[in-house]
PDB file of C-alpha atoms in Angstrom:
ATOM      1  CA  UNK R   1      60.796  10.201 -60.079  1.00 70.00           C
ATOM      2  CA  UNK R   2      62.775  11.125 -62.905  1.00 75.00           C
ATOM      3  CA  UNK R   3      60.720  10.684 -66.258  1.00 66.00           C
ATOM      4  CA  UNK R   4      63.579   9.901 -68.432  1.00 73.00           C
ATOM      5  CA  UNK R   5      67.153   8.436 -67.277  1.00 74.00           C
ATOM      6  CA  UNK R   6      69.807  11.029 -65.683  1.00 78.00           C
ATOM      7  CA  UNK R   7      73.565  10.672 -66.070  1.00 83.00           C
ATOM      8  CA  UNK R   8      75.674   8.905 -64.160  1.00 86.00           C
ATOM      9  CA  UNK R   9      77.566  12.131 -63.126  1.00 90.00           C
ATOM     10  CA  UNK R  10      73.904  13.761 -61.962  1.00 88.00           C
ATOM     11  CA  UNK R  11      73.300  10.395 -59.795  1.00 88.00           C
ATOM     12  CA  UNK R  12      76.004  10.183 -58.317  1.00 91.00           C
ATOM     13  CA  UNK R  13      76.280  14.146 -57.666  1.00 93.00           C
ATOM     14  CA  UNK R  14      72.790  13.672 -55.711  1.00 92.00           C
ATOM     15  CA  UNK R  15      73.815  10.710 -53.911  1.00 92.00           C
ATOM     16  CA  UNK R  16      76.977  12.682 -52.551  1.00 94.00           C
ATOM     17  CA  UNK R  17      74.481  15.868 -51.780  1.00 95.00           C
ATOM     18  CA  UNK R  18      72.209  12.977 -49.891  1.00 95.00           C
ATOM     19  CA  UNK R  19      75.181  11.880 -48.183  1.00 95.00           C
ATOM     20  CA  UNK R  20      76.168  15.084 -46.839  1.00 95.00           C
ATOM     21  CA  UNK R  21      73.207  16.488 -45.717  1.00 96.00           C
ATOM     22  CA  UNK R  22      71.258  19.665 -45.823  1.00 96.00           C
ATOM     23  CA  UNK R  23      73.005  23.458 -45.545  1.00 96.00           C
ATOM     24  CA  UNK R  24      70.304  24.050 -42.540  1.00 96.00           C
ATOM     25  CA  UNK R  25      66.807  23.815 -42.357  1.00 95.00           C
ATOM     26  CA  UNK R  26      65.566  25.675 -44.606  1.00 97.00           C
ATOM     27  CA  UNK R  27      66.548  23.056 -47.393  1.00 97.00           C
ATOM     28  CA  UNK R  28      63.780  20.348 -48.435  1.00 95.00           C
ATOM     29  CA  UNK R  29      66.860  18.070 -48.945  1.00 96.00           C
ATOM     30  CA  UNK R  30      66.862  14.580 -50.897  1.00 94.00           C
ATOM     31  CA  UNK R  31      67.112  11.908 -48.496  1.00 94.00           C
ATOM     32  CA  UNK R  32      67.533   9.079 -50.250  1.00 92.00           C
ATOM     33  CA  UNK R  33      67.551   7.362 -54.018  1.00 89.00           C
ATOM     34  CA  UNK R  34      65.175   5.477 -54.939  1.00 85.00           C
ATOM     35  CA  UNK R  35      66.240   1.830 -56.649  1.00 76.00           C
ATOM     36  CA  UNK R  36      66.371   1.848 -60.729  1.00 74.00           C
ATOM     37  CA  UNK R  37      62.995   2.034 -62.265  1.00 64.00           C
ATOM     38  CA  UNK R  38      61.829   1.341 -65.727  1.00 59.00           C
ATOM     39  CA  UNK R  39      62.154  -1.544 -67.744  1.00 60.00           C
ATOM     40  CA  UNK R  40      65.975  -1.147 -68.188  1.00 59.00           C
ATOM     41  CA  UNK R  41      66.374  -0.349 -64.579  1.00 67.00           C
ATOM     42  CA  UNK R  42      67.592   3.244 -65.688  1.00 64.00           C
ATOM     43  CA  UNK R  43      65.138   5.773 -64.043  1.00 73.00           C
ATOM     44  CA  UNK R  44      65.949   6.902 -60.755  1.00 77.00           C
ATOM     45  CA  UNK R  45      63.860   8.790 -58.069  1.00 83.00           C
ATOM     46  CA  UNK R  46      64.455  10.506 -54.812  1.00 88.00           C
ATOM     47  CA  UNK R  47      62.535  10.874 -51.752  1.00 89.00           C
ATOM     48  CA  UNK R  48      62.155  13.747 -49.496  1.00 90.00           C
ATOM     49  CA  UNK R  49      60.088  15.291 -46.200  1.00 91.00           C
ATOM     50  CA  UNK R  50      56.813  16.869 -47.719  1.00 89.00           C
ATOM     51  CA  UNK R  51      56.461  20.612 -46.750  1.00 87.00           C
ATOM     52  CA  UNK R  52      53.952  21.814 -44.266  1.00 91.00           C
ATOM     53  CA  UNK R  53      51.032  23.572 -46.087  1.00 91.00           C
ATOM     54  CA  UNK R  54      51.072  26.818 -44.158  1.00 94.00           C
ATOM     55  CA  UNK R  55      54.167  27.414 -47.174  1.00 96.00           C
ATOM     56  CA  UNK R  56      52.730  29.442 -50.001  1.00 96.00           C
ATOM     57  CA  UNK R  57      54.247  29.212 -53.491  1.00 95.00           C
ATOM     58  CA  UNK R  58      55.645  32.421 -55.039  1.00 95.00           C
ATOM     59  CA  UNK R  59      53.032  32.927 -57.275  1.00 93.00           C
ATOM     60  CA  UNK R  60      50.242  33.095 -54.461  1.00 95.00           C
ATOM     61  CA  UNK R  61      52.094  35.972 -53.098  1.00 93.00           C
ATOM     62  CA  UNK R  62      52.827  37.963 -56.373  1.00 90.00           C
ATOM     63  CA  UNK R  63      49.000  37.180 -56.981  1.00 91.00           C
ATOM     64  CA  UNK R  64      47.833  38.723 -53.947  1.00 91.00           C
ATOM     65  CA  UNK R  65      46.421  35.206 -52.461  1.00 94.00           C
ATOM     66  CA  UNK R  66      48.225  35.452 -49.809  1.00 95.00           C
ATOM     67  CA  UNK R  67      50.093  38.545 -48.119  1.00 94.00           C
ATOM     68  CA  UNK R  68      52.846  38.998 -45.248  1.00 95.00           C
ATOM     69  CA  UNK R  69      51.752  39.432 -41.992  1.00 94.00           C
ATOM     70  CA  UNK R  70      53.583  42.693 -41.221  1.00 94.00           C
ATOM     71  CA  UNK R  71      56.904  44.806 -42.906  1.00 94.00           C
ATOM     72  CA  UNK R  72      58.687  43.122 -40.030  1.00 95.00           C
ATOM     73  CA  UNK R  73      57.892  39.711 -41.124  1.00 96.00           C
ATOM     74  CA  UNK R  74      58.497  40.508 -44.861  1.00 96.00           C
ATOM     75  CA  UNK R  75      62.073  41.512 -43.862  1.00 97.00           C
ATOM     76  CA  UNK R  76      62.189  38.725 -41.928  1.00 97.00           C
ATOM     77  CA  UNK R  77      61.357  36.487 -44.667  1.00 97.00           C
ATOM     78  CA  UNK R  78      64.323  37.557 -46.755  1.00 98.00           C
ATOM     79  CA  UNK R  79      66.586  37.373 -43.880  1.00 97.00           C
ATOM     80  CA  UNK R  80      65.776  33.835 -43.911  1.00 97.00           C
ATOM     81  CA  UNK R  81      66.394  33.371 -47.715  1.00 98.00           C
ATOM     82  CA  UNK R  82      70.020  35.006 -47.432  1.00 98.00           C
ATOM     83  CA  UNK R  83      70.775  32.697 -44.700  1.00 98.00           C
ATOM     84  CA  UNK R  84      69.850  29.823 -46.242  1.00 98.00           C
ATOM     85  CA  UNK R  85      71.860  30.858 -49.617  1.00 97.00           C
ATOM     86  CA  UNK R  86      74.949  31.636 -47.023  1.00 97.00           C
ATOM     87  CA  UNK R  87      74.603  28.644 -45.642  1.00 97.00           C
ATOM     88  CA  UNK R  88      74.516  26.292 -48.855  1.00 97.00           C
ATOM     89  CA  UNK R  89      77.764  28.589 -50.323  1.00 96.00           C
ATOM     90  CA  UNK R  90      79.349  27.880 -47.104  1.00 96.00           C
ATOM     91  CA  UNK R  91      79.038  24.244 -47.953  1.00 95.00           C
ATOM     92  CA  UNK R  92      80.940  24.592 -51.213  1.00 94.00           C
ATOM     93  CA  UNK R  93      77.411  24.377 -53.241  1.00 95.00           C
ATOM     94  CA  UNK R  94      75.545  26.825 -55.768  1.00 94.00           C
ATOM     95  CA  UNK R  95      71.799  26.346 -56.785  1.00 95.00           C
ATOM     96  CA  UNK R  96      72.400  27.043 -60.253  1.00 91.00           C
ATOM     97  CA  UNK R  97      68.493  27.215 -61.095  1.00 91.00           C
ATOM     98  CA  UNK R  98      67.046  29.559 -58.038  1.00 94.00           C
ATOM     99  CA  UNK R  99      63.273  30.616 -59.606  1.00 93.00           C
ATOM    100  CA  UNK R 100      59.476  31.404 -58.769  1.00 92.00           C
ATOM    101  CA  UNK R 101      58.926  27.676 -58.204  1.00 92.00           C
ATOM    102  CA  UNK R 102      61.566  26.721 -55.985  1.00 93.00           C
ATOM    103  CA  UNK R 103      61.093  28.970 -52.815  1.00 96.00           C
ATOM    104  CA  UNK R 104      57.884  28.680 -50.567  1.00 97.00           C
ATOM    105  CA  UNK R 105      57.133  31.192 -47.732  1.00 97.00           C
ATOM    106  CA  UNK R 106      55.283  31.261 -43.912  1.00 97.00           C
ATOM    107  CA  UNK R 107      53.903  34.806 -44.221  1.00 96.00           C
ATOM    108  CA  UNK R 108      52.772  34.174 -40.282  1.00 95.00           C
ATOM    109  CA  UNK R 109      56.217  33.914 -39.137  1.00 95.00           C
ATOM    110  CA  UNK R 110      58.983  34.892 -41.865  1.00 96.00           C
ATOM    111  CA  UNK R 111      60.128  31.188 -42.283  1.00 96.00           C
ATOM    112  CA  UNK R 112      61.297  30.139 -46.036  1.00 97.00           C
ATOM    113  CA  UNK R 113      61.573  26.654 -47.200  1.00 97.00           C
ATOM    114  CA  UNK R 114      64.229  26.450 -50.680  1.00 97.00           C
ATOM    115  CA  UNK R 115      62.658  23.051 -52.624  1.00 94.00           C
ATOM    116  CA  UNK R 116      64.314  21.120 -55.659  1.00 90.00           C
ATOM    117  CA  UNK R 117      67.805  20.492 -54.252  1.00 93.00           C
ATOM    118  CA  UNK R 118      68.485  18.195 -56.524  1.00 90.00           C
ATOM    119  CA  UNK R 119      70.283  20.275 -58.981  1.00 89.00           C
ATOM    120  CA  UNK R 120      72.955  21.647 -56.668  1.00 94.00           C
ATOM    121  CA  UNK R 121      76.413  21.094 -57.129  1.00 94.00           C
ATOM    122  CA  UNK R 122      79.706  21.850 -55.740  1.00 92.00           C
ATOM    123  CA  UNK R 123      81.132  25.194 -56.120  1.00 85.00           C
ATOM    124  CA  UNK R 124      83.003  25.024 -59.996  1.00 81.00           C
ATOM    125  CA  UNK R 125      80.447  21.830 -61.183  1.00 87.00           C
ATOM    126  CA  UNK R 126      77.718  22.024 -63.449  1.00 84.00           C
ATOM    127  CA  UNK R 127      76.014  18.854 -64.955  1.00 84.00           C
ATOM    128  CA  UNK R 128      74.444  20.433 -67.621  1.00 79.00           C
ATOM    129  CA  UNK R 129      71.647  22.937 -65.578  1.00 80.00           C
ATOM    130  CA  UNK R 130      71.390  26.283 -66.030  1.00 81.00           C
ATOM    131  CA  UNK R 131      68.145  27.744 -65.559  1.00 83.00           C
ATOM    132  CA  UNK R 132      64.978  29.129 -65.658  1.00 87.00           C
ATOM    133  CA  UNK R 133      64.778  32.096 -68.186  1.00 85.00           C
ATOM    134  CA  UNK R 134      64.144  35.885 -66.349  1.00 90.00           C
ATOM    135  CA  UNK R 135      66.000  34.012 -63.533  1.00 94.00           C
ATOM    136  CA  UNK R 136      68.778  32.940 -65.129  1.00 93.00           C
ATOM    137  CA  UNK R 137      72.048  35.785 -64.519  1.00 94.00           C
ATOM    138  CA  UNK R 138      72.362  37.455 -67.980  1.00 94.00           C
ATOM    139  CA  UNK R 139      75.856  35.642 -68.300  1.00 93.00           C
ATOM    140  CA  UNK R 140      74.168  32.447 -67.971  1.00 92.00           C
ATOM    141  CA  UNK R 141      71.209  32.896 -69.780  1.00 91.00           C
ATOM    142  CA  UNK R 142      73.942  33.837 -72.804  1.00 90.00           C
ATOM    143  CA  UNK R 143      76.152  30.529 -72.224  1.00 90.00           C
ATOM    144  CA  UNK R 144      78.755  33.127 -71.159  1.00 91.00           C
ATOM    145  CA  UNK R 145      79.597  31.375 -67.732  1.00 91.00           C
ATOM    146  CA  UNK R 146      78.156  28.233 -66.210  1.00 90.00           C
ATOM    147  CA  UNK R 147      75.962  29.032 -63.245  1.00 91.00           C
ATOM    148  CA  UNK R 148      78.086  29.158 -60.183  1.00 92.00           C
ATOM    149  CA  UNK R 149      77.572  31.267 -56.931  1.00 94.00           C
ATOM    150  CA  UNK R 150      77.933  34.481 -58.380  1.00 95.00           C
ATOM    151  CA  UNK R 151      75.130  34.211 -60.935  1.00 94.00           C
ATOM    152  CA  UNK R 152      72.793  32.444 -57.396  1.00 96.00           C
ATOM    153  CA  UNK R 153      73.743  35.977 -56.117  1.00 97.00           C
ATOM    154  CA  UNK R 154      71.744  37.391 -59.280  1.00 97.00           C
ATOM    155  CA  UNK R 155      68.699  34.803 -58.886  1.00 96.00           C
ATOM    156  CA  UNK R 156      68.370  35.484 -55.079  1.00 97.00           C
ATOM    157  CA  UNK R 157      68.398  39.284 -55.778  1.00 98.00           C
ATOM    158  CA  UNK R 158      65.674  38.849 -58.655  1.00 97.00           C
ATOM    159  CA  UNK R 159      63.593  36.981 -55.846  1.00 97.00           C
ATOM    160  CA  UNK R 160      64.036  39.536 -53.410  1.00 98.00           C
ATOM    161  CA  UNK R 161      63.255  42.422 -55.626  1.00 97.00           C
ATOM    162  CA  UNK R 162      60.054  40.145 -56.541  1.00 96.00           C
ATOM    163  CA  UNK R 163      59.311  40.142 -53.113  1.00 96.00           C
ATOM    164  CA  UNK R 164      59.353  43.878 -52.403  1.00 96.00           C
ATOM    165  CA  UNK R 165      58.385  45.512 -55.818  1.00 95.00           C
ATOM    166  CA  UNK R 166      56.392  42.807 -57.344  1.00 93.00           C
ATOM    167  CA  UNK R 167      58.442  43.380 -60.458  1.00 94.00           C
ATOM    168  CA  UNK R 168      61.209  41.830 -62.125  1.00 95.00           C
ATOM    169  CA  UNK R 169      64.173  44.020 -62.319  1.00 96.00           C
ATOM    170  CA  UNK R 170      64.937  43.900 -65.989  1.00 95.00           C
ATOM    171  CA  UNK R 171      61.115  44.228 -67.215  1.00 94.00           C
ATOM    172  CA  UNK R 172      60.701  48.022 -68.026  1.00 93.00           C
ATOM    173  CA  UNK R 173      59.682  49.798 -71.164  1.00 91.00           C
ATOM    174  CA  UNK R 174      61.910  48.105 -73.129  1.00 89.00           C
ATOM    175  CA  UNK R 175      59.222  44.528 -72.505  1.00 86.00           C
ATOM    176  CA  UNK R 176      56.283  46.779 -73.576  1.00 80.00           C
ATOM    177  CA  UNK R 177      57.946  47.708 -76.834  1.00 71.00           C
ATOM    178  CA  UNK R 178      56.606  44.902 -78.623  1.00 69.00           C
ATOM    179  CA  UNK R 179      55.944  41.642 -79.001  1.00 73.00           C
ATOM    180  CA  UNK R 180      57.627  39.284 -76.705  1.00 77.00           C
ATOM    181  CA  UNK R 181      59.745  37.178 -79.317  1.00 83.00           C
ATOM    182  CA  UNK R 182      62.803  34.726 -77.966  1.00 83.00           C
ATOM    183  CA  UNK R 183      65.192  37.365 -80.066  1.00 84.00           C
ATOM    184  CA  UNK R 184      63.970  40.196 -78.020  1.00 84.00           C
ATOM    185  CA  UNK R 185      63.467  38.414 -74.732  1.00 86.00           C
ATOM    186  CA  UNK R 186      67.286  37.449 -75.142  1.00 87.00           C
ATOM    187  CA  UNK R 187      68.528  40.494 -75.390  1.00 89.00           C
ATOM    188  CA  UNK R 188      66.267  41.778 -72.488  1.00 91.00           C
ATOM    189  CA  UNK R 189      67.672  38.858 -70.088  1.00 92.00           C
ATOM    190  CA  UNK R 190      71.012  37.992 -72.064  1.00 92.00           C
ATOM    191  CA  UNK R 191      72.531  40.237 -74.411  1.00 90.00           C
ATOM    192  CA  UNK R 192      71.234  43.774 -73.586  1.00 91.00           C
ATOM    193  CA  UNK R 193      69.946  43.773 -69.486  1.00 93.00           C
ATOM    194  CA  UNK R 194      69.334  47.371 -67.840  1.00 95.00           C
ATOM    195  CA  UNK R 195      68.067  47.727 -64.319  1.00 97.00           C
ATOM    196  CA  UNK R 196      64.633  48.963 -64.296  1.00 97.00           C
ATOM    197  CA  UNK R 197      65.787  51.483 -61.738  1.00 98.00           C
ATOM    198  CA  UNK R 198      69.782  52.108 -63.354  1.00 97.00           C
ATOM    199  CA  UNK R 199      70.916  55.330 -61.847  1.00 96.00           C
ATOM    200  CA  UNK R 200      72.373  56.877 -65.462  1.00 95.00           C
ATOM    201  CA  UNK R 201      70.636  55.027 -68.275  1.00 95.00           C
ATOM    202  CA  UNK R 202      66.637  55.614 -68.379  1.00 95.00           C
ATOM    203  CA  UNK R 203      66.249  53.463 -71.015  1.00 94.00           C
ATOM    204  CA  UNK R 204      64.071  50.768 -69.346  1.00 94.00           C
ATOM    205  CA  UNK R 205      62.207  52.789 -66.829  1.00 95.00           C
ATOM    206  CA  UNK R 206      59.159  51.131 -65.261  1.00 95.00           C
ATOM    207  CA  UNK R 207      55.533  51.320 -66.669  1.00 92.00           C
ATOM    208  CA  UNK R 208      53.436  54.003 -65.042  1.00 93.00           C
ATOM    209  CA  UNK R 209      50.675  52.364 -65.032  1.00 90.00           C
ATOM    210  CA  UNK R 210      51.744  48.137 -65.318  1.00 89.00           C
ATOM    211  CA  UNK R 211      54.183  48.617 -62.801  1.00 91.00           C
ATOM    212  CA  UNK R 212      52.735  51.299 -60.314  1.00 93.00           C
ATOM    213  CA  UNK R 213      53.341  48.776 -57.639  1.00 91.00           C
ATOM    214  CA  UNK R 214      57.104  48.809 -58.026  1.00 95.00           C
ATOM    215  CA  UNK R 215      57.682  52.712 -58.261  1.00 96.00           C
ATOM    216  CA  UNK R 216      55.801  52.919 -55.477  1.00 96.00           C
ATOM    217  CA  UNK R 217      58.168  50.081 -53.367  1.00 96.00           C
ATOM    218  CA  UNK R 218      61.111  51.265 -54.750  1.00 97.00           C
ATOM    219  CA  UNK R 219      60.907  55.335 -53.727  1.00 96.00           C
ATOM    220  CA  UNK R 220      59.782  54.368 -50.355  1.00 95.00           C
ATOM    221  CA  UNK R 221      62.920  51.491 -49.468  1.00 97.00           C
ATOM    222  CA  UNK R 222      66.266  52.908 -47.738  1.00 97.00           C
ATOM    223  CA  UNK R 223      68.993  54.608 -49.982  1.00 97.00           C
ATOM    224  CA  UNK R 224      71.237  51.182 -48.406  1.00 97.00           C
ATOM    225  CA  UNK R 225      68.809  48.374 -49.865  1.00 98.00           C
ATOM    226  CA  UNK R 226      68.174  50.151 -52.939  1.00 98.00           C
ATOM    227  CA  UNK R 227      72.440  50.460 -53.409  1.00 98.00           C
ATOM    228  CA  UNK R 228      72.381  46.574 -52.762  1.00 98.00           C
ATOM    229  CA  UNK R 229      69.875  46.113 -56.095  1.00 98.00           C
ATOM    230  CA  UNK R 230      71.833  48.742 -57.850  1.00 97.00           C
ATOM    231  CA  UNK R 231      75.014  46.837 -57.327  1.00 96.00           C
ATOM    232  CA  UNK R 232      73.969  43.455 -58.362  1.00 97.00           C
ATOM    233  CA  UNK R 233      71.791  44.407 -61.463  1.00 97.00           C
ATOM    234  CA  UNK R 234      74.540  46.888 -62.990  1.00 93.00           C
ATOM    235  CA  UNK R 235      77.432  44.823 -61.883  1.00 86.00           C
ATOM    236  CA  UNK R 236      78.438  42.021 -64.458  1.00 88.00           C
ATOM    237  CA  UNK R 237      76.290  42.768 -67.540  1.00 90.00           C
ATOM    238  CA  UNK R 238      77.309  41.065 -70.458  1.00 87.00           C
ATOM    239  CA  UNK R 239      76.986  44.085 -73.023  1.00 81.00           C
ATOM    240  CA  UNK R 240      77.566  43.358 -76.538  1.00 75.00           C
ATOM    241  CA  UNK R 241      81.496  43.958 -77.176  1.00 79.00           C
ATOM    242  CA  UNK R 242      82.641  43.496 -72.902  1.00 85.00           C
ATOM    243  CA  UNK R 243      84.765  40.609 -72.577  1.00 89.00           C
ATOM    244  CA  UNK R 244      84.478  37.691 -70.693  1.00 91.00           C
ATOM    245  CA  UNK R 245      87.795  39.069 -68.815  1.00 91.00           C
ATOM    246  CA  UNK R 246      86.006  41.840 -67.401  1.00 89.00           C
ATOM    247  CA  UNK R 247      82.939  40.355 -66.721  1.00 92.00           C
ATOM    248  CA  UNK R 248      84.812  37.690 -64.180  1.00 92.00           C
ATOM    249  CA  UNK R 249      86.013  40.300 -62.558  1.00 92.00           C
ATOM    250  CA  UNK R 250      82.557  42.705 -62.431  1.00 93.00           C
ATOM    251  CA  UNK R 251      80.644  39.462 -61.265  1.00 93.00           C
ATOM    252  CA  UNK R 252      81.874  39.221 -58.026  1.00 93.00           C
ATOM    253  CA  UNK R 253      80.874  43.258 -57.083  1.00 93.00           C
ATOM    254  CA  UNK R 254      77.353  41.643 -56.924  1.00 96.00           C
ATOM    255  CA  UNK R 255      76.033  41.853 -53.405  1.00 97.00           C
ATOM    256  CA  UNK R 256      77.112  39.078 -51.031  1.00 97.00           C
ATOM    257  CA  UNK R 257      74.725  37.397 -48.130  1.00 98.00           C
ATOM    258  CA  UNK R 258      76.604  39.091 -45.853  1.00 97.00           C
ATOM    259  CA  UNK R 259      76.330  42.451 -46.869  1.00 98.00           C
ATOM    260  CA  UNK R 260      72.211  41.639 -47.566  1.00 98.00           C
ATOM    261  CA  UNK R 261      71.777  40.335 -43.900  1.00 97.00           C
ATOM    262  CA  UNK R 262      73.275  42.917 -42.816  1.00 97.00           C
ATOM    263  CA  UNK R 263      71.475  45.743 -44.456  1.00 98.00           C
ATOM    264  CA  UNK R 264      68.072  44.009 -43.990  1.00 98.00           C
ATOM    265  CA  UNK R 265      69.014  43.770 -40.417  1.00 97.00           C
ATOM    266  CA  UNK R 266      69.244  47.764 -40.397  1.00 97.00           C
ATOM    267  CA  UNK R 267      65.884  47.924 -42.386  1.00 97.00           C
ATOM    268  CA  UNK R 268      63.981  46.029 -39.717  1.00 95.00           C
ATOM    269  CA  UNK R 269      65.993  48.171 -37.197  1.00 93.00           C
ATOM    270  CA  UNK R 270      64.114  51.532 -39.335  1.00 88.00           C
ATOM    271  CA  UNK R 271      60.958  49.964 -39.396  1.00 80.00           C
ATOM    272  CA  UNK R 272      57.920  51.797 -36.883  1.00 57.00           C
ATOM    273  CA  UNK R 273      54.491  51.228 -35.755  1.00 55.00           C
ATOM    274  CA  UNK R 274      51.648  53.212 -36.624  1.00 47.00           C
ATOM    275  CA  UNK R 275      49.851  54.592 -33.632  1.00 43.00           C
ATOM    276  CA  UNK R 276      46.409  53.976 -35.140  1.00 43.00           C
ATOM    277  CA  UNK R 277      46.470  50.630 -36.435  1.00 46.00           C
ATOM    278  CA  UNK R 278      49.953  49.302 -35.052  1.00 50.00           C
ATOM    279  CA  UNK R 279      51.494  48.008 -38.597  1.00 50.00           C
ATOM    280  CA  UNK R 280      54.699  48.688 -39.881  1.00 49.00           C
ATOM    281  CA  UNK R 281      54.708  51.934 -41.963  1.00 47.00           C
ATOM    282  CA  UNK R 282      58.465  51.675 -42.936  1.00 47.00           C
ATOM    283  CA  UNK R 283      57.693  50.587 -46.535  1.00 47.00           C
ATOM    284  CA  UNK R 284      54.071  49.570 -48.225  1.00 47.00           C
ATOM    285  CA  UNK R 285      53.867  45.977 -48.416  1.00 49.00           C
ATOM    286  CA  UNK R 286      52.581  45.919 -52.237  1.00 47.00           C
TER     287      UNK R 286
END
């Protein structure tokens, strides 16, 4: 239930979504409005299926609680999240607010479930969402561009980097240099964003020590994922003085599903057993 009243134009968006049904299965989906609630029969509510409780939140995993099964399954696991953000662009939809709370994972089996649908919209629509900050796409975060599928493409590789380096990609030196203030978290996310791991501008290196985890992920992954992360979080940065002109165009160079499945494919393809203990030793599941 919806604690204060939503537009008409958000109502009615979710009733169409409801209408139309889930991408795949992967999608907890609405399924149905509640009636008005409230004293001026103004609040609405949804229902949908409750999620099995062998899916653990994102922050279990980054916290250690609970770890993947094997490399194979981790791969598998973000095979299944680039499916399921194929399959809702295929439908004409974006997210537009893809963070740490709205993904849950089977680390038995490399299933995903993708929770609170009810902000997505058709491709070109926003009704006024546009994120979580750290997962917002710089060009969002900014008010630059309205989230769309192009900045999902940033959120879903923020996730997946997440999921391998237990890091987020823009957090480097430059988030140890002082205190965290909204001016310098803006430029961090918004104004100024460099790649922890930018091939020509050191700037924003990882933490030896905080982020040991992530140096260690990132030298051991494949030259072909590693281009992937390159490509999204240098492609589209909204540096002071580039115009929105160029930035339209430099958006769309970020990775596509396609090109993700199919390189995580080729990962799980590289992967190998250890003859001793008969886990993956492809990369170090951190």
């Amino acid at each position: 239930r919806y604690l204060k009243p939503m537009s008409n134009d958000f109502i009615e968006n979710l009733r169409a979504n409801i209408i139309k049904g889930a991408p795949n299965d992967s999608f907890i989906w609405p399924l149905g409005l509640t009636e008005p609630l409230g004293s001026n029969k103004n609040t609405y509510g949804y229902i949908m299926d409750i999620y099995d409780p062998r899916f653990s939140s994102f922050t279990k995993l980054i916290k250690g609680e609970v770890t993947f099964k094997s490399k194979e399954i981790q791969i598998a696991t973000l095979i299944d999240l680039v499916d399921a953000f194929e399959a809702l662009h295929a439908e004409g939809y974006s997210y537009q607010d893809l963070n740490d709370g709205g993904v849950r994972f089977d680390c038995q089996n490399g299933q995903v479930l993708v929770c609170d649908n009810d902000n997505v919209s058709p491709y070109g629509v926003n009704l006024g969402i546009l994120g979580k900050f750290k997962w917002m796409a710089p060009e969002v975060a900014i008010k630059m561009f309205m989230p769309d599928k192009h900045s999902d493409r940033f959120s879903l590789a923020v996730l997946m980097f997440y999921l391998i380096c237990h890091a987020h990609p823009l957090d480097g030196k430059k988030r140890l240099s002082g205190q965290l203030t909204a001016s310098i978290q803006s430029k961090l996310y918004g104004t100024e964003p460099v790649f922890i791991f930018h091939p020509t501008d050191d700037s924003n290196r990882p933490d030896p020590q905080k982020d040991a985890n992530a140096l260690i992920a990132w030298a051991a992954l494949p030259d072909f994922i590693k281009d992937l992360f390159i490509k999204t979080f240098t492609s589209g940065m909204p540096y002071i003085g580039k115009r929105k002109e160029d930035l339209t165009m430099e958006r769309q160079g970020r990775a596509s599903e396609k090109e993700w499945r199919e390189a995580l494919h080729r990962w799980m393809d590289t992967t190998a057993d250890c003859p001793k203990c008969n886990h993956s030793v492809c990369v170090p599941i951190v």
